[in-house]
Each structure stands twice: as C-alpha cells, then as structure tokens.
Short mmCIF file of C-alpha atoms in Angstrom, two decimals:
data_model
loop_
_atom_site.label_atom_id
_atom_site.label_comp_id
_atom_site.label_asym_id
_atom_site.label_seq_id
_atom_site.Cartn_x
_atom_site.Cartn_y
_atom_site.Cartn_z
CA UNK A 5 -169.34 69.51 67.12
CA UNK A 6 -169.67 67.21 64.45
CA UNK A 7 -166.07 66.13 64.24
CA UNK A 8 -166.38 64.70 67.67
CA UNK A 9 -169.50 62.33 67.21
CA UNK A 10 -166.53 60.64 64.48
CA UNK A 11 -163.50 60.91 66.75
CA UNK A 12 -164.37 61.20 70.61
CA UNK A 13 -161.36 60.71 71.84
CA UNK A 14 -159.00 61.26 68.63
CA UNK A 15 -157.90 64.58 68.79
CA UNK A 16 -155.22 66.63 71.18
CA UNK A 17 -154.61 70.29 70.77
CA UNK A 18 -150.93 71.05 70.83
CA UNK A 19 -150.50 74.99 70.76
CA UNK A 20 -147.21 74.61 69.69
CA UNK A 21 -147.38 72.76 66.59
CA UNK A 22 -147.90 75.22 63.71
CA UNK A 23 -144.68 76.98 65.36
CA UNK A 24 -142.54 73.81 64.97
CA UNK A 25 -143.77 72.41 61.93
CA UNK A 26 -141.61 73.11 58.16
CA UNK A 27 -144.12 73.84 55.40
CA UNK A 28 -141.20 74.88 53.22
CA UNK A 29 -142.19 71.90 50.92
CA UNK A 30 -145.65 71.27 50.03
CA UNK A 31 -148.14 69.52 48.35
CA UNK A 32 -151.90 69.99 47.97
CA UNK A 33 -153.90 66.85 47.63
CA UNK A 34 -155.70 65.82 44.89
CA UNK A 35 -154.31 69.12 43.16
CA UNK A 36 -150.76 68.25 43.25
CA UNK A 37 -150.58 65.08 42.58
CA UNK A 38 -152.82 65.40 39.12
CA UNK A 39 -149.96 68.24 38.02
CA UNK A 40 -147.72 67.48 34.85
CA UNK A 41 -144.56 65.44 35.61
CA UNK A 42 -142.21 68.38 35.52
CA UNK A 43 -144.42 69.76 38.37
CA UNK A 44 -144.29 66.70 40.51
CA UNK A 45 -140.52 65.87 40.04
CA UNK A 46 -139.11 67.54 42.64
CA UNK A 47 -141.67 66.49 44.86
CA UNK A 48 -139.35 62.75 44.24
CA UNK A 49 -136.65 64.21 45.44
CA UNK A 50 -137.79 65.78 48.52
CA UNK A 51 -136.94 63.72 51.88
CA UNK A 52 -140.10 65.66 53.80
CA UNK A 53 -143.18 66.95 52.52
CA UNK A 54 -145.89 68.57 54.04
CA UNK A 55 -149.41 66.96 52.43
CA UNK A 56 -152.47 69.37 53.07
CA UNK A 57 -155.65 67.76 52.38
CA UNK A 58 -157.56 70.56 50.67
CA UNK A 59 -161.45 71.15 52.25
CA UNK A 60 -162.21 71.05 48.17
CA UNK A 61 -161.08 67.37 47.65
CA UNK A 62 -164.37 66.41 46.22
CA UNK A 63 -164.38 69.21 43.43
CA UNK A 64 -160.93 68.81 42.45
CA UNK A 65 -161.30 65.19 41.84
CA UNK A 66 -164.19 66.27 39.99
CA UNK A 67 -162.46 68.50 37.83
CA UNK A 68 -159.28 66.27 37.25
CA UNK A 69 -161.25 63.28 36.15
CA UNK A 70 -158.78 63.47 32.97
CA UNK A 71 -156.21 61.83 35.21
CA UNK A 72 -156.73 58.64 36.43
CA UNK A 73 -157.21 58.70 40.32
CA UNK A 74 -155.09 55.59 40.62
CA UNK A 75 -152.11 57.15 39.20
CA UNK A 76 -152.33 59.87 42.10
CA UNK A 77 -152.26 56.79 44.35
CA UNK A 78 -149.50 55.43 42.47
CA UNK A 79 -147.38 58.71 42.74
CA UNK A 80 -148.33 58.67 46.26
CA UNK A 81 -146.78 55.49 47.17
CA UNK A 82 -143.71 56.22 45.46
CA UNK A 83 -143.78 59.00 47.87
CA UNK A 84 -143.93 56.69 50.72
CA UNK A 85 -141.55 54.21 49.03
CA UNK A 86 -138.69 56.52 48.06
CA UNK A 87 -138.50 57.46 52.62
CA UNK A 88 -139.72 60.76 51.90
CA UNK A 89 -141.28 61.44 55.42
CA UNK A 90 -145.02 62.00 54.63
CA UNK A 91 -146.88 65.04 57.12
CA UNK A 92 -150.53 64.99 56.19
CA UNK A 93 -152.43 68.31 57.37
CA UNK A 94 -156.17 67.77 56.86
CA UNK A 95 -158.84 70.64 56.44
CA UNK A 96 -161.25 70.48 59.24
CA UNK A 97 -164.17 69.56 56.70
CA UNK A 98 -162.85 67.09 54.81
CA UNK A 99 -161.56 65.50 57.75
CA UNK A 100 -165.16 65.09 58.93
CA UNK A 101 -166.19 63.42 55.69
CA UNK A 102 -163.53 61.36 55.25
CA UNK A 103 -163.29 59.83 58.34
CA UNK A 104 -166.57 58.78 58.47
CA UNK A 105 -166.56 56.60 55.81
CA UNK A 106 -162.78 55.98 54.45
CA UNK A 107 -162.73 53.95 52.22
CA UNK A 108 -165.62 55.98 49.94
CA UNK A 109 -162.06 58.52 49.34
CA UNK A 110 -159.53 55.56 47.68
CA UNK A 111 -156.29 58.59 47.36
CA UNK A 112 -157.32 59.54 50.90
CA UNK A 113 -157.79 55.70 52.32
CA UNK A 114 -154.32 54.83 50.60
CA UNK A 115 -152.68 58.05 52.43
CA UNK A 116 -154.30 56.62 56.11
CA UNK A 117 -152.70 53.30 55.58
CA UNK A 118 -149.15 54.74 54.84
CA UNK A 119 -146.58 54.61 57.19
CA UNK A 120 -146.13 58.49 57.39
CA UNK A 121 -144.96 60.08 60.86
CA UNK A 122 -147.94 62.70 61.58
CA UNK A 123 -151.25 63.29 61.01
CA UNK A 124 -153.28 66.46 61.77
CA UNK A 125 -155.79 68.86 61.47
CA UNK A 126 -156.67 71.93 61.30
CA UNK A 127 -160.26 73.64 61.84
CA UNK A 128 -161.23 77.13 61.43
CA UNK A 129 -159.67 79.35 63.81
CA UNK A 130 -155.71 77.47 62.62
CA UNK A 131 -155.79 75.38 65.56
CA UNK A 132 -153.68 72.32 64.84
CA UNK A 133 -154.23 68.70 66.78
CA UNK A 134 -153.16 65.54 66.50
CA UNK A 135 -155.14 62.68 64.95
CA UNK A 136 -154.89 59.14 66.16
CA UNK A 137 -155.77 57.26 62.89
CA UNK A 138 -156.11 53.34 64.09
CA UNK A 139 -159.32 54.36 63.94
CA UNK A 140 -159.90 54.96 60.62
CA UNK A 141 -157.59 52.17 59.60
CA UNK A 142 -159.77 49.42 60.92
CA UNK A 143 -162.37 50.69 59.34
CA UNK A 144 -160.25 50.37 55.73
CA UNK A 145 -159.16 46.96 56.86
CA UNK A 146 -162.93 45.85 57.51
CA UNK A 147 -164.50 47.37 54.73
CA UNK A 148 -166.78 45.35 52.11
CA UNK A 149 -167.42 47.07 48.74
CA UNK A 150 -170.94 48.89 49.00
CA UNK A 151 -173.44 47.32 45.97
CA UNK A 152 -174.54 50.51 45.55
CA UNK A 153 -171.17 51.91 44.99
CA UNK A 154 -172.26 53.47 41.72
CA UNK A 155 -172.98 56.43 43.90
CA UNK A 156 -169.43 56.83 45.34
CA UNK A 157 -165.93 55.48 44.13
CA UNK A 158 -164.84 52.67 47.15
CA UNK A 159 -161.03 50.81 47.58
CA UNK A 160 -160.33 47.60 48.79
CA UNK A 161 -157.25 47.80 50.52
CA UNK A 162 -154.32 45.47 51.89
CA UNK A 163 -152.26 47.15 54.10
CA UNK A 164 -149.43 44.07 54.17
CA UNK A 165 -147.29 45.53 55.86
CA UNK A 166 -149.61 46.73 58.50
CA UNK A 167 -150.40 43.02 58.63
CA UNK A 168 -153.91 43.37 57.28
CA UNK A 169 -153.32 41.88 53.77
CA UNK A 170 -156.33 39.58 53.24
CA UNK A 171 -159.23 41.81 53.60
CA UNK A 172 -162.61 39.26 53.86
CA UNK A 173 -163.91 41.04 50.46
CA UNK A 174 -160.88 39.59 48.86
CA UNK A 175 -160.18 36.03 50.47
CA UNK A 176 -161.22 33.54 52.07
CA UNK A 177 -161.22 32.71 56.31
CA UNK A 178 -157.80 31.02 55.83
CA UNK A 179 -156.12 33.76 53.86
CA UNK A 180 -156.08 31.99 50.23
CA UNK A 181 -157.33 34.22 47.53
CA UNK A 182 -160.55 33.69 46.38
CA UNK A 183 -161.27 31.12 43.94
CA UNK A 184 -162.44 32.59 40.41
CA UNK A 185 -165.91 31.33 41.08
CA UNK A 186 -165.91 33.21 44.65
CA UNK A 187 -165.07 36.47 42.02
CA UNK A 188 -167.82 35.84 39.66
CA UNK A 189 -170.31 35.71 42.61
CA UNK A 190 -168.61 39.17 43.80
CA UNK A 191 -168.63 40.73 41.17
CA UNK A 192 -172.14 39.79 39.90
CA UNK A 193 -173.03 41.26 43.49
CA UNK A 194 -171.58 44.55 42.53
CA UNK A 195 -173.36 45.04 38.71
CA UNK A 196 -176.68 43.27 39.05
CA UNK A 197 -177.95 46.84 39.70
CA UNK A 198 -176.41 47.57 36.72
CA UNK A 199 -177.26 44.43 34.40
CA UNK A 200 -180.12 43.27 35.56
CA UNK A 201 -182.38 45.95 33.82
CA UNK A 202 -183.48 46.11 30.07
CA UNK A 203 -180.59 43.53 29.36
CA UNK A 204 -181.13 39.68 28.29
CA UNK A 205 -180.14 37.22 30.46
CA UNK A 206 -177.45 35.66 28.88
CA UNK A 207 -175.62 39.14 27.59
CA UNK A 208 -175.81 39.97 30.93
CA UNK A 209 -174.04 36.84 32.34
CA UNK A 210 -171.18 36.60 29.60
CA UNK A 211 -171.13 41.06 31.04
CA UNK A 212 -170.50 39.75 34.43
CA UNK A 213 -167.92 36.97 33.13
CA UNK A 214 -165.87 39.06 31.33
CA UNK A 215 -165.79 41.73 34.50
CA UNK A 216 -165.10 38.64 37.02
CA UNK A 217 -162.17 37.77 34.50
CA UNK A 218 -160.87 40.95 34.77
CA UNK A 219 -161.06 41.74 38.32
CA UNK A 220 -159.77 38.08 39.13
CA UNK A 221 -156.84 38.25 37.08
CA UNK A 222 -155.58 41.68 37.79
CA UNK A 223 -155.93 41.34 41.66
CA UNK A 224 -154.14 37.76 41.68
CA UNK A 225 -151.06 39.32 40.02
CA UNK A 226 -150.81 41.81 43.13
CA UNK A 227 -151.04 38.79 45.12
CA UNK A 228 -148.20 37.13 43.40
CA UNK A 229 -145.85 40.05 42.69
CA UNK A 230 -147.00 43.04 44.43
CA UNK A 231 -145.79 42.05 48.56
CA UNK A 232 -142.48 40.91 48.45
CA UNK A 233 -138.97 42.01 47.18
CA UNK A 234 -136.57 39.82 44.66
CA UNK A 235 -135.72 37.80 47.41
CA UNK A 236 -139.26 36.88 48.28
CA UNK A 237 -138.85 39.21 51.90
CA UNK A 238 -142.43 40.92 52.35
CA UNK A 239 -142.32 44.63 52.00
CA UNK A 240 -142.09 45.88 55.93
CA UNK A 241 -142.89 49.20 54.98
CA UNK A 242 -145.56 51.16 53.02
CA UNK A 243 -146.84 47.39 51.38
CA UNK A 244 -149.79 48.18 50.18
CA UNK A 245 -151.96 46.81 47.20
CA UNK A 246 -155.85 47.75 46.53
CA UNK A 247 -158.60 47.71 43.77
CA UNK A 248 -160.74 50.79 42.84
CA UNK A 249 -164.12 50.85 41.79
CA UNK A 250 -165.35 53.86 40.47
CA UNK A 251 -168.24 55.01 37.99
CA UNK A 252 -167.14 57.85 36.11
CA UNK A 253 -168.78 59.70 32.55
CA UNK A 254 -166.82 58.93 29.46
CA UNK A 255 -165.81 62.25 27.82
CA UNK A 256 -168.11 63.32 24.79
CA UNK A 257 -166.53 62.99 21.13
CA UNK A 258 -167.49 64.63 18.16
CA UNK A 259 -165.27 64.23 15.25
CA UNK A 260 -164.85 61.68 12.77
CA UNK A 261 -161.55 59.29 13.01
CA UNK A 262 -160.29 57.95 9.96
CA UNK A 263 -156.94 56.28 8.76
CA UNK A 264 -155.76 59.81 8.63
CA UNK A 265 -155.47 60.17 11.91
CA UNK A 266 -153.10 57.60 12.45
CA UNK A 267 -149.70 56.12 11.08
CA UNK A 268 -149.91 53.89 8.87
CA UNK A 269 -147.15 51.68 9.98
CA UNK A 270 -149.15 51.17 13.57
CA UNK A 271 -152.16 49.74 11.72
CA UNK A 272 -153.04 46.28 10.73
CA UNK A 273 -156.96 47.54 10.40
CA UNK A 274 -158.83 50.96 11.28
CA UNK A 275 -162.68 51.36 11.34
CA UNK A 276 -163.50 54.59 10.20
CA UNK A 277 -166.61 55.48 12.99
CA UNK A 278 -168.51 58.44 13.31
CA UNK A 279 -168.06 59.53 16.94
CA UNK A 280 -170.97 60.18 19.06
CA UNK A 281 -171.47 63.54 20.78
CA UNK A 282 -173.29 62.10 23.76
CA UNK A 283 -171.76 61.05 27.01
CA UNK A 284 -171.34 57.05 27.80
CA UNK A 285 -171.51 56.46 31.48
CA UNK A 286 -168.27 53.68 32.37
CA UNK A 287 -167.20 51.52 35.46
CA UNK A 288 -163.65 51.91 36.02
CA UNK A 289 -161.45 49.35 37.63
CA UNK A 290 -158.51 49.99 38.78
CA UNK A 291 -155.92 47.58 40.54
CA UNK A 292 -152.81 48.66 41.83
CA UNK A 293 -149.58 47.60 44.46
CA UNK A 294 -146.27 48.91 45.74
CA UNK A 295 -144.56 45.85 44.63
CA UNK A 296 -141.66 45.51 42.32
CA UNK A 297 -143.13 46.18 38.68
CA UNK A 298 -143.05 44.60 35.70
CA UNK A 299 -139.55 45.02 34.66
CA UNK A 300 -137.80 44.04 38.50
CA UNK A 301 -140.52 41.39 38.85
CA UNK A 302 -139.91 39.93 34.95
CA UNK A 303 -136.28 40.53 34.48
CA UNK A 304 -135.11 40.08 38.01
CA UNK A 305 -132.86 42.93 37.76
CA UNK A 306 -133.94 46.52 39.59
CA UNK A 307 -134.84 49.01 37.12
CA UNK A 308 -132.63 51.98 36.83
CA UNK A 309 -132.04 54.79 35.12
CA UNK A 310 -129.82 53.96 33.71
CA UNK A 311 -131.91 50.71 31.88
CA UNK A 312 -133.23 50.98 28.51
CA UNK A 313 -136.71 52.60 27.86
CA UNK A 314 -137.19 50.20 25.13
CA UNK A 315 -136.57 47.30 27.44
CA UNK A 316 -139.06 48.23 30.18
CA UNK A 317 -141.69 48.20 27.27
CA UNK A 318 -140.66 44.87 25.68
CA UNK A 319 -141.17 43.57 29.11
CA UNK A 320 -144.68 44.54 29.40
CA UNK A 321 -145.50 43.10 26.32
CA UNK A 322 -143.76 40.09 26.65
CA UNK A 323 -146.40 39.84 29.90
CA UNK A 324 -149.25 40.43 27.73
CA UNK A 325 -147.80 37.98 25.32
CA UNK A 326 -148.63 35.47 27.35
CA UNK A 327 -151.22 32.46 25.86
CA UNK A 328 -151.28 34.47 22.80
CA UNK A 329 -149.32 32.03 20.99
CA UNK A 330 -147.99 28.23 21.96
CA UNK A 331 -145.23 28.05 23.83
CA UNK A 332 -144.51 31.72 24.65
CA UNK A 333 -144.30 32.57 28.19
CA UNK A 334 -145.79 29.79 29.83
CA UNK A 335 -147.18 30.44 32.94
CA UNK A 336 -145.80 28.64 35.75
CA UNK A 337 -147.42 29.70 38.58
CA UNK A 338 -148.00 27.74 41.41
CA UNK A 339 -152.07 27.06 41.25
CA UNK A 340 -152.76 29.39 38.80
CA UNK A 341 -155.24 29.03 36.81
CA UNK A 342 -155.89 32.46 34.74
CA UNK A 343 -154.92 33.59 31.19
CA UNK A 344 -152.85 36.06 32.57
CA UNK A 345 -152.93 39.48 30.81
CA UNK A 346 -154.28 38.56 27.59
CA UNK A 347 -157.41 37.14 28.43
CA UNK A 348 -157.90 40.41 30.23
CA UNK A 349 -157.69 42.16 26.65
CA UNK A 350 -159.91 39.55 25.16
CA UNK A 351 -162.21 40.65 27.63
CA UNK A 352 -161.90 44.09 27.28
CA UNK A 353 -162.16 43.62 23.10
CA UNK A 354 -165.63 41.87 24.37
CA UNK A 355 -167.12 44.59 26.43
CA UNK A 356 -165.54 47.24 24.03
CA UNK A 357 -163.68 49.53 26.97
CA UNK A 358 -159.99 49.90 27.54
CA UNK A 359 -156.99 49.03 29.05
CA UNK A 360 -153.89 51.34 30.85
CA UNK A 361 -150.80 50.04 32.48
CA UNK A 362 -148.28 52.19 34.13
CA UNK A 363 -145.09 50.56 35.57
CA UNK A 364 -141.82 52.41 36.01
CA UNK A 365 -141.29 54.55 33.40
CA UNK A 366 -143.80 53.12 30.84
CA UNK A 367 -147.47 53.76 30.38
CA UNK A 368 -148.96 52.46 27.77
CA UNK A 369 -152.75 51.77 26.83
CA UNK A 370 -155.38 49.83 24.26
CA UNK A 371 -158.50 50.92 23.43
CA UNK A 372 -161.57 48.80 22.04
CA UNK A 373 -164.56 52.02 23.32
CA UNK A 374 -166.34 52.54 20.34
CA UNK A 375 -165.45 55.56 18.36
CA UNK A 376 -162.16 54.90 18.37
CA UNK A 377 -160.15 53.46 15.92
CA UNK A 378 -160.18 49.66 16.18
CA UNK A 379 -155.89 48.77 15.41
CA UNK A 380 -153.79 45.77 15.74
CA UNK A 381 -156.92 43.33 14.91
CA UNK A 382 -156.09 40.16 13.90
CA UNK A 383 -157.69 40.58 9.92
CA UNK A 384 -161.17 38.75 9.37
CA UNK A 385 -159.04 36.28 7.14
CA UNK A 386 -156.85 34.91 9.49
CA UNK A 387 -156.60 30.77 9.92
CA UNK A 388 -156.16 31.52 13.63
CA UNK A 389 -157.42 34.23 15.67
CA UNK A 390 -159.58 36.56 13.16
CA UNK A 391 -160.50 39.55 14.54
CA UNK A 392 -158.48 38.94 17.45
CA UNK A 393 -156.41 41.74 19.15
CA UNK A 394 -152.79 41.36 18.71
CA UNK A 395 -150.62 41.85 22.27
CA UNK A 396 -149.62 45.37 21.26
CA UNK A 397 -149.88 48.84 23.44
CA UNK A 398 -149.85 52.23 22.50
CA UNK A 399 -147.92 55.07 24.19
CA UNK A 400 -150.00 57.29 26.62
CA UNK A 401 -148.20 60.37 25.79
CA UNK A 402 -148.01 60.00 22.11
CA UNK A 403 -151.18 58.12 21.31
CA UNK A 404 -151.09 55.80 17.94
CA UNK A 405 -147.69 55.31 18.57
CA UNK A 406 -146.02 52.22 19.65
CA UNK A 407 -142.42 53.78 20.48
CA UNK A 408 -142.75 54.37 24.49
CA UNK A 409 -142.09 58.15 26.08
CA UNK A 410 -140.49 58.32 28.93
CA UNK A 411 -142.26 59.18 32.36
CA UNK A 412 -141.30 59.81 35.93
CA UNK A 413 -140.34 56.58 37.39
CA UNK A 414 -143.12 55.13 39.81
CA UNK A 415 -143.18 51.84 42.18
CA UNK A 416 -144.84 49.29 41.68
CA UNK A 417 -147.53 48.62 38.76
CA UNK A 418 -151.01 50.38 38.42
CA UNK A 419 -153.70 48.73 35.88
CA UNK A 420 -156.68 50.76 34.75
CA UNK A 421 -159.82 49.31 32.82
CA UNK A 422 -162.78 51.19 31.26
CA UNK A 423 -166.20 49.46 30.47
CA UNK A 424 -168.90 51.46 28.99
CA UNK A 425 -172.23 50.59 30.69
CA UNK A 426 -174.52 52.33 28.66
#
C-alpha cells in the first residue's frame, strides 16, 4: 500500500476506537473553518472537537480562495489556544498526500505542529489507527522553501514551543534572525523565476527589494512579539509562528469605480480606473503567530470583551503610524533596524498589491492593485510626502469605511500581502 512506503512503522489499528470516540462536535477542514463567523462561533466555545480532514482538501481550498488561507490558520490556533482539545481524523487519501510532503499543505502543517491529544486515520473500509506524527513534524521543522514553489503554496514554520523555533530558512546557525541582507538574498532566490524574464534589470531588483522589505519586516515582528506572554514567559503551549507563500489568481473585475462608489468623507483622492476583465496572477505572503496581538502587545493590557472596538483599531494604526511622521512612535527596539509597518505600505504602494491585518477583533485592509480606487494619498501638492499613502485602514467587512466591525476574537496577529506579478 502506498500509505506504508510514507509511514512504515506509523500506524496501529485499534478496533475499538470508532466505539469510544465523541463526534458529537465537529468540524470539517478546510470547509469549516472558511464558514461565516456565526457558523464558527460555537466552535470557540467548545472544550473538544473532533477535526476530520476531508479526502477533498485540495478542491475546497480551491473553491474558498475568497478567504484567506491564513485566517483558517489563525482560527485554528485560537482553537488550540482557547484548551479546546483538538482530535484530528484524517481521510485515508489525503493522509497519503499530506504526509509526504507537509509543509506543501500550510492549514494542514500548522494542525501537525499543534499540541492536540490524537491523531488518526481512517481508510476505506472505517478502520481507524493511530498516527505517530514526529515524523511528519521533523520534516516541517527541516523544511526549506521550494524555488519552484509557484507550483504549490509552502509554510515556514516555528513550532516554539515544540522547541524548534529557528528553522535554518529563517536564521542563522546561532539562532539570530537573519540579517535583512540574508532576506534579500532569500527572497531573490524565491522570484528570480519570476523576475528574471522579460523584466529590466533594475525594475526587477527594486521588485525583489520591496518583497525582501516586506517579508523581513513582517517576520521580525513575530520574532519580537509573537513567542512570549506580557511577562516575557515563552508560550509552552501551541507557540507557533510561520510565513506562507502562495501564488494564487487575482479575481477578474469588470466595472468601472468612480467617486460614487465611495464616501466622500473617506477620500483625500480617488482615481476613477476602468477595471480590467482579465485575471492578474499574485504572490501572496502571509505571516502569522499565536502571540499576544496588537492591542495586549501595544497597550499591555489583555484584550477583552469587554475593551473598546474603537481602541483595538486606534492601536493598529498607531503601529502603522510609525516613521510616518517625527517623533511618533519611535521605535525602540533592541537592534532593530526596519521601518516597521509603514515602510511595508510604502512598499506595497510601490508594487501596487495590498495589505490585510487581522488581530483580535479588528481586520482591516489597504489596497494599492490597480483598478481600485487609489484613497488616503498624500495630494501631488504636498511640501512633504506627495503622493504618499497616509497610515489609514479600511474595514474588511464594510469596505471604504474607516469605522471598524466587529469580528470573532482571534489570538495572535495574522498579516496578508498581495503583489500582482503579471
């Protein structure tokens, strides 16, 4: 059998186990965890769930590429955070695909690295056994991003709890982060398939820049926030941070966007564009931890429910305030030598894609993908920063809106970018 050539000596049948297993509570993954908020809710509240990893994983992520991937991560490791005691079930097929290459399946390598009490599988016939997954970890924990990935998303993962926190792709032999030079050279590694073709040299350098900037900057904040609680104690449970690379086909747009389409009071500019109806192929980057989020990490209070909505949000932009203007926020991080959050919008402004945070109860975003409506600019006339974005996000939910809805309440922070590559 197939299965065995990946697991020889993983498996053990226990006939007993579908007798003495609860399913009362369930969740199919992806399906489930791509469901509105008032779907996944109770799911929060739930001290044992039952996860079955569907045989269709691949098409469902296919079909649900409207929802970010790493926000099914992020809802999983609230899961894992809140002590709800995680039983993963895995379809005999997907099992065989997955294990074989982890870390190809970033929702599935995230669930292997969790702390959860059992996994299993199941094949054909129902027959249940028991999977021994150290396996499958060490493969995670070893794992280099593929420069080919363009076929396949791929995760780099630190398990830090698990005490495998510095993968090699990610830092250097005596566990420092890698410099930002070390990130330009990996990340030119990854996209010179990409830019190297029909693109002049220097475009193609200031490309890779602007990724390295991004990747560099939005890792090194899960380094400095994203492993330890307020009183600096390392997570000993479910710590776990990671970056997603995925390639992934912009959706087509067809209609014209005006002025009309958006309140006037949320404006400082608007290009009116005709939108294409052709498909723009993107690289999405996504970085995201089970650390304390922005509004613990800034304020140094937990966040409750009882906290203002409208605080959580002035939070995050007070973190993307930061270097916009003198003396606001200064940065004093030990060795750091980034432009924190800002620079990563300048970036984004540069390589026209977008930016989504989601932290607690917030998720806001800011777009620069052309077609849309270019807002919050900095006018053409200013003595300062013209044409400059200003540190503003919009709300998810209500789009060209900068008043934040409220969403279920999630661990840690998760950070999604969008560059158009053709």
């Amino acid at each position: 059998m197939i299965l065995e050539f990946f697991l020889p000596s993983s498996f053990r049948y226990n006939c007993h186990l579908q007798k003495t297993m609860d399913t009362s509570r369930e969740l199919s993954v992806p399906r489930d965890f791509f469901r509105s908020e008032d779907y996944f809710a109770p799911a929060l509240k739930a001290s044992s769930l039952l996860l079955r990893v569907s045989n269709d994983y691949e098409t469902e992520i296919i079909q649900n590429e409207s929802v970010p991937e790493v926000i099914a991560i992020q809802r999983l490791i609230t899961l894992a955070k809140n002590g709800t005691e995680l039983r993963v079930r895995w379809g005999m097929q997907i099992g065989s695909r997955v294990f074989a290459a982890p870390s190809l399946f970033p929702l599935l390598a995230v669930l292997l690295c969790l702390e959860c009490s059992e996994h299993t599988i199941e094949d054909e016939s129902g027959k249940v056994s028991i999977v021994d997954v150290q396996f499958f970890r060490r493969k995670i924990y070893n794992f280099r991003p593929l420069t080919d990935f363009f076929s396949d998303s791929q995760v780099v993962i630190c398990a830090d709890s698990r005490g495998q926190g510095r993968p090699k792709a990610l830092y250097n032999a005596d566990g420092t982060l890698l410099s930002r030079s070390d990130f330009e050279t990996f990340v030119e590694r990854l996209l010179a398939a990409q830019i190297g073709i029909n693109v002049a040299t220097a475009q193609a350098v200031k490309f890779s820049l602007s990724v390295s900037t991004i990747v560099a900057e939005l890792f090194e904040n899960t380094d400095i926030h994203g492993k330890s609680n307020l009183n600096g104690v390392p997570f000993r449970k479910n710590g776990v941070r990671g970056i997603l690379f995925k390639r992934i086909t912009l959706p087509s747009k067809s209609k014209k966007m005006t002025s009309h389409n958006i309140q006037r009071d949320d404006l400082s500019s608007v290009t009116a564009l005709e939108q294409s109806s052709s498909t723009a192929v993107a690289l999405e980057i996504s970085v995201f931890d089970s650390g304390l989020g922005y509004y613990t990490s800034y304020s140094r209070n937990e966040l409750e429910q009882e906290t203002q909505l409208s605080d959580e949000w002035q939070v995050v932009h007070k973190c993307l305030e930061r270097h916009y203007s003198d003396g606001i926020l200064p940065d004093t991080r030990t060795g750091h030598t980034g432009m924190g959050l800002y620079e990563v919008l300048r970036a984004l402004q540069y390589l026209k894609g977008k930016f989504e945070v989601r932290s607690g109860r917030v998720y806001g975003f800011r777009t620069f993908l052309e077609g849309d409506a270019q807002f919050q600019v900095e006018l053409p006339t200013s003595s300062t920063r013209p044409g400059m974005p200003k540190p503003v996000l919009l709300d998810q939910k209500k789009q060209f809106v900068r008043v934040p809805s409220p969403n279920e309440m999630v661990v840690g922070a998760a950070i999604r970018v969008l560059i158009p590559l053709s």
